[in-house]
Short mmCIF file of C-alpha atoms in Angstrom, two decimals:
data_model
loop_
_atom_site.label_atom_id
_atom_site.label_comp_id
_atom_site.label_asym_id
_atom_site.label_seq_id
_atom_site.Cartn_x
_atom_site.Cartn_y
_atom_site.Cartn_z
CA UNK J 1 3.31 36.46 -5.28
CA UNK J 2 1.14 39.00 -3.51
CA UNK J 3 1.54 39.89 0.16
CA UNK J 4 -1.80 38.25 1.03
CA UNK J 5 -0.72 34.93 -0.45
CA UNK J 6 2.60 35.02 1.44
CA UNK J 7 0.81 35.70 4.69
CA UNK J 8 -1.52 32.76 4.10
CA UNK J 9 1.43 30.52 3.27
CA UNK J 10 3.32 31.56 6.40
CA UNK J 11 0.31 31.22 8.72
CA UNK J 12 -0.93 27.85 7.42
CA UNK J 13 1.48 25.80 9.62
CA UNK J 14 0.06 27.59 12.67
CA UNK J 15 -3.47 26.73 11.59
CA UNK J 16 -2.50 23.08 11.13
CA UNK J 17 -0.91 22.97 14.57
CA UNK J 18 -4.00 24.55 16.11
CA UNK J 19 -6.27 21.88 14.63
CA UNK J 20 -4.26 19.02 16.15
CA UNK J 21 -2.21 18.11 13.07
CA UNK J 22 0.88 16.03 13.88
CA UNK J 23 3.35 14.87 11.25
CA UNK J 24 3.21 11.08 10.80
CA UNK J 25 6.96 10.70 11.36
CA UNK J 26 7.12 13.43 14.01
CA UNK J 27 7.77 12.78 17.73
CA UNK J 28 4.13 11.92 18.52
CA UNK J 29 3.26 10.62 15.03
CA UNK J 30 1.95 7.13 14.34
CA UNK J 31 4.65 6.38 11.77
CA UNK J 32 7.38 5.78 14.32
CA UNK J 33 5.13 3.49 16.37
CA UNK J 34 4.74 1.15 13.40
CA UNK J 35 8.37 1.19 12.19
CA UNK J 36 9.79 -2.37 12.51
CA UNK J 37 6.70 -3.31 14.54
CA UNK J 38 4.33 -5.07 12.11
CA UNK J 39 4.75 -8.80 11.55
CA UNK J 40 3.59 -9.88 8.09
CA UNK J 41 2.02 -13.21 7.14
CA UNK J 42 4.33 -15.58 5.27
CA UNK J 43 3.89 -15.18 1.52
CA UNK J 44 2.17 -18.12 -0.14
CA UNK J 45 2.48 -16.88 -3.73
CA UNK J 46 4.35 -14.43 -5.92
CA UNK J 47 1.90 -11.56 -5.30
CA UNK J 48 2.14 -11.89 -1.51
CA UNK J 49 5.94 -11.95 -1.77
CA UNK J 50 5.94 -8.65 -3.72
CA UNK J 51 3.50 -7.14 -1.22
CA UNK J 52 5.66 -8.15 1.76
CA UNK J 53 8.84 -6.93 0.08
CA UNK J 54 7.40 -3.46 -0.50
CA UNK J 55 5.88 -3.30 2.98
CA UNK J 56 9.24 -4.15 4.55
CA UNK J 57 11.07 -1.63 2.34
CA UNK J 58 8.97 1.16 3.80
CA UNK J 59 8.17 -0.05 7.32
CA UNK J 60 11.08 -2.34 8.16
CA UNK J 61 11.07 -6.00 9.10
CA UNK J 62 9.54 -6.93 12.44
CA UNK J 63 10.92 -9.72 14.57
CA UNK J 64 8.97 -12.57 16.19
CA UNK J 65 8.08 -10.47 19.28
CA UNK J 66 6.52 -7.65 17.25
CA UNK J 67 3.71 -5.69 18.94
CA UNK J 68 1.50 -5.90 15.84
CA UNK J 69 0.71 -8.36 13.09
CA UNK J 70 -1.03 -7.75 9.80
CA UNK J 71 -3.93 -9.97 8.76
CA UNK J 72 -4.06 -9.82 5.00
CA UNK J 73 -6.17 -11.16 2.15
CA UNK J 74 -4.99 -10.34 -1.37
CA UNK J 75 -7.23 -10.85 -4.39
CA UNK J 76 -6.31 -10.36 -8.04
CA UNK J 77 -8.41 -10.53 -11.19
CA UNK J 78 -7.44 -10.46 -14.87
CA UNK J 79 -9.78 -8.64 -17.21
CA UNK J 80 -9.26 -8.65 -20.98
CA UNK J 81 -9.64 -5.09 -22.28
CA UNK J 82 -8.20 -5.18 -25.79
CA UNK J 83 -8.59 -7.66 -28.61
CA UNK J 84 -7.89 -8.15 -32.27
CA UNK J 85 -10.50 -8.74 -34.94
CA UNK J 86 -9.63 -12.43 -34.65
CA UNK J 87 -10.68 -12.47 -30.99
CA UNK J 88 -7.20 -12.66 -29.43
CA UNK J 89 -6.81 -10.60 -26.27
CA UNK J 90 -3.96 -8.09 -26.58
CA UNK J 91 -4.21 -6.24 -23.28
CA UNK J 92 -5.20 -7.18 -19.77
CA UNK J 93 -6.19 -5.11 -16.77
CA UNK J 94 -4.99 -6.62 -13.50
CA UNK J 95 -7.26 -5.60 -10.63
CA UNK J 96 -6.13 -6.12 -7.05
CA UNK J 97 -7.77 -5.81 -3.65
CA UNK J 98 -6.24 -5.95 -0.21
CA UNK J 99 -8.35 -6.59 2.90
CA UNK J 100 -6.24 -6.01 5.98
CA UNK J 101 -6.32 -5.65 9.73
CA UNK J 102 -3.72 -4.49 12.21
CA UNK J 103 -3.82 -6.89 15.15
CA UNK J 104 -2.29 -6.23 18.57
CA UNK J 105 -0.30 -9.43 19.16
CA UNK J 106 -0.47 -9.04 22.93
CA UNK J 107 -4.24 -8.86 23.22
CA UNK J 108 -5.35 -10.30 19.87
CA UNK J 109 -7.53 -7.23 19.39
CA UNK J 110 -7.86 -5.76 15.90
CA UNK J 111 -6.75 -2.13 16.17
CA UNK J 112 -7.57 -1.09 12.60
CA UNK J 113 -9.26 -2.67 9.58
CA UNK J 114 -9.38 -1.52 6.02
CA UNK J 115 -9.68 -2.35 2.37
CA UNK J 116 -7.96 -0.89 -0.64
CA UNK J 117 -7.84 -1.58 -4.35
CA UNK J 118 -5.78 -0.68 -7.39
CA UNK J 119 -5.27 -1.76 -10.97
CA UNK J 120 -2.58 -1.92 -13.60
CA UNK J 121 -2.30 -3.36 -17.09
CA UNK J 122 -0.04 -5.31 -19.38
CA UNK J 123 0.22 -6.16 -23.05
CA UNK J 124 0.22 -9.62 -24.61
CA UNK J 125 1.33 -8.68 -28.12
CA UNK J 126 4.89 -10.01 -27.81
CA UNK J 127 6.25 -13.51 -27.52
CA UNK J 128 5.18 -15.92 -24.78
CA UNK J 129 8.27 -15.01 -22.76
CA UNK J 130 7.61 -11.27 -23.18
CA UNK J 131 3.97 -11.71 -22.19
CA UNK J 132 4.94 -13.64 -19.05
CA UNK J 133 7.52 -10.97 -18.15
CA UNK J 134 4.90 -8.24 -18.66
CA UNK J 135 2.43 -10.11 -16.46
CA UNK J 136 5.00 -10.62 -13.71
CA UNK J 137 5.93 -6.93 -13.86
CA UNK J 138 2.25 -5.95 -13.65
CA UNK J 139 1.75 -8.15 -10.56
CA UNK J 140 4.80 -6.54 -8.92
CA UNK J 141 3.56 -3.02 -9.72
CA UNK J 142 0.08 -3.86 -8.44
CA UNK J 143 1.37 -5.25 -5.14
CA UNK J 144 3.60 -2.19 -4.72
CA UNK J 145 0.54 0.03 -5.16
CA UNK J 146 -1.51 -2.01 -2.70
CA UNK J 147 1.27 -2.16 -0.10
CA UNK J 148 1.78 1.60 -0.31
CA UNK J 149 -1.95 2.19 0.13
CA UNK J 150 -2.15 -0.18 3.10
CA UNK J 151 0.84 1.55 4.73
CA UNK J 152 -0.70 4.98 4.13
CA UNK J 153 -4.00 3.85 5.67
CA UNK J 154 -2.19 2.43 8.71
CA UNK J 155 -0.10 5.56 9.19
CA UNK J 156 -3.08 7.86 8.85
CA UNK J 157 -5.19 5.74 11.22
CA UNK J 158 -3.27 7.16 14.17
CA UNK J 159 -2.63 3.76 15.78
CA UNK J 160 -0.33 4.20 18.75
CA UNK J 161 1.10 1.62 21.15
CA UNK J 162 -1.30 0.65 23.93
#
């Protein structure tokens, strides 16, 4: 490593601090403001359950008096992408979208809105049981991706308590 590269590496934290960069989980970061503070809608299907589980793994579970609630619409779509010469579909792409809003429960005001999407796939070449297990696993992976993206968007939005 040349001296110039070391100097750049050592001075880059100073440049970030000068531009107003704050770590998300630092003392003034938005991550700590949202920890255990976002009430999720009750899951009404398997996908929403997986989404909520992942969200709570990362952000904690909020109680009834939480300062924020999450408005959430989840959409999923199956798309056949592989087939045999006989016309049987052998692979599916599962596409998911999450439309969300962070609502201040005290005022009812939406503090942040966003949308994210992701996809995953699964194979249908095994038995019926194996296909169902693959589909369930794909739904769980998709909801994990969407929950992580929603959390990242919320953390990067810079929402702080009012």
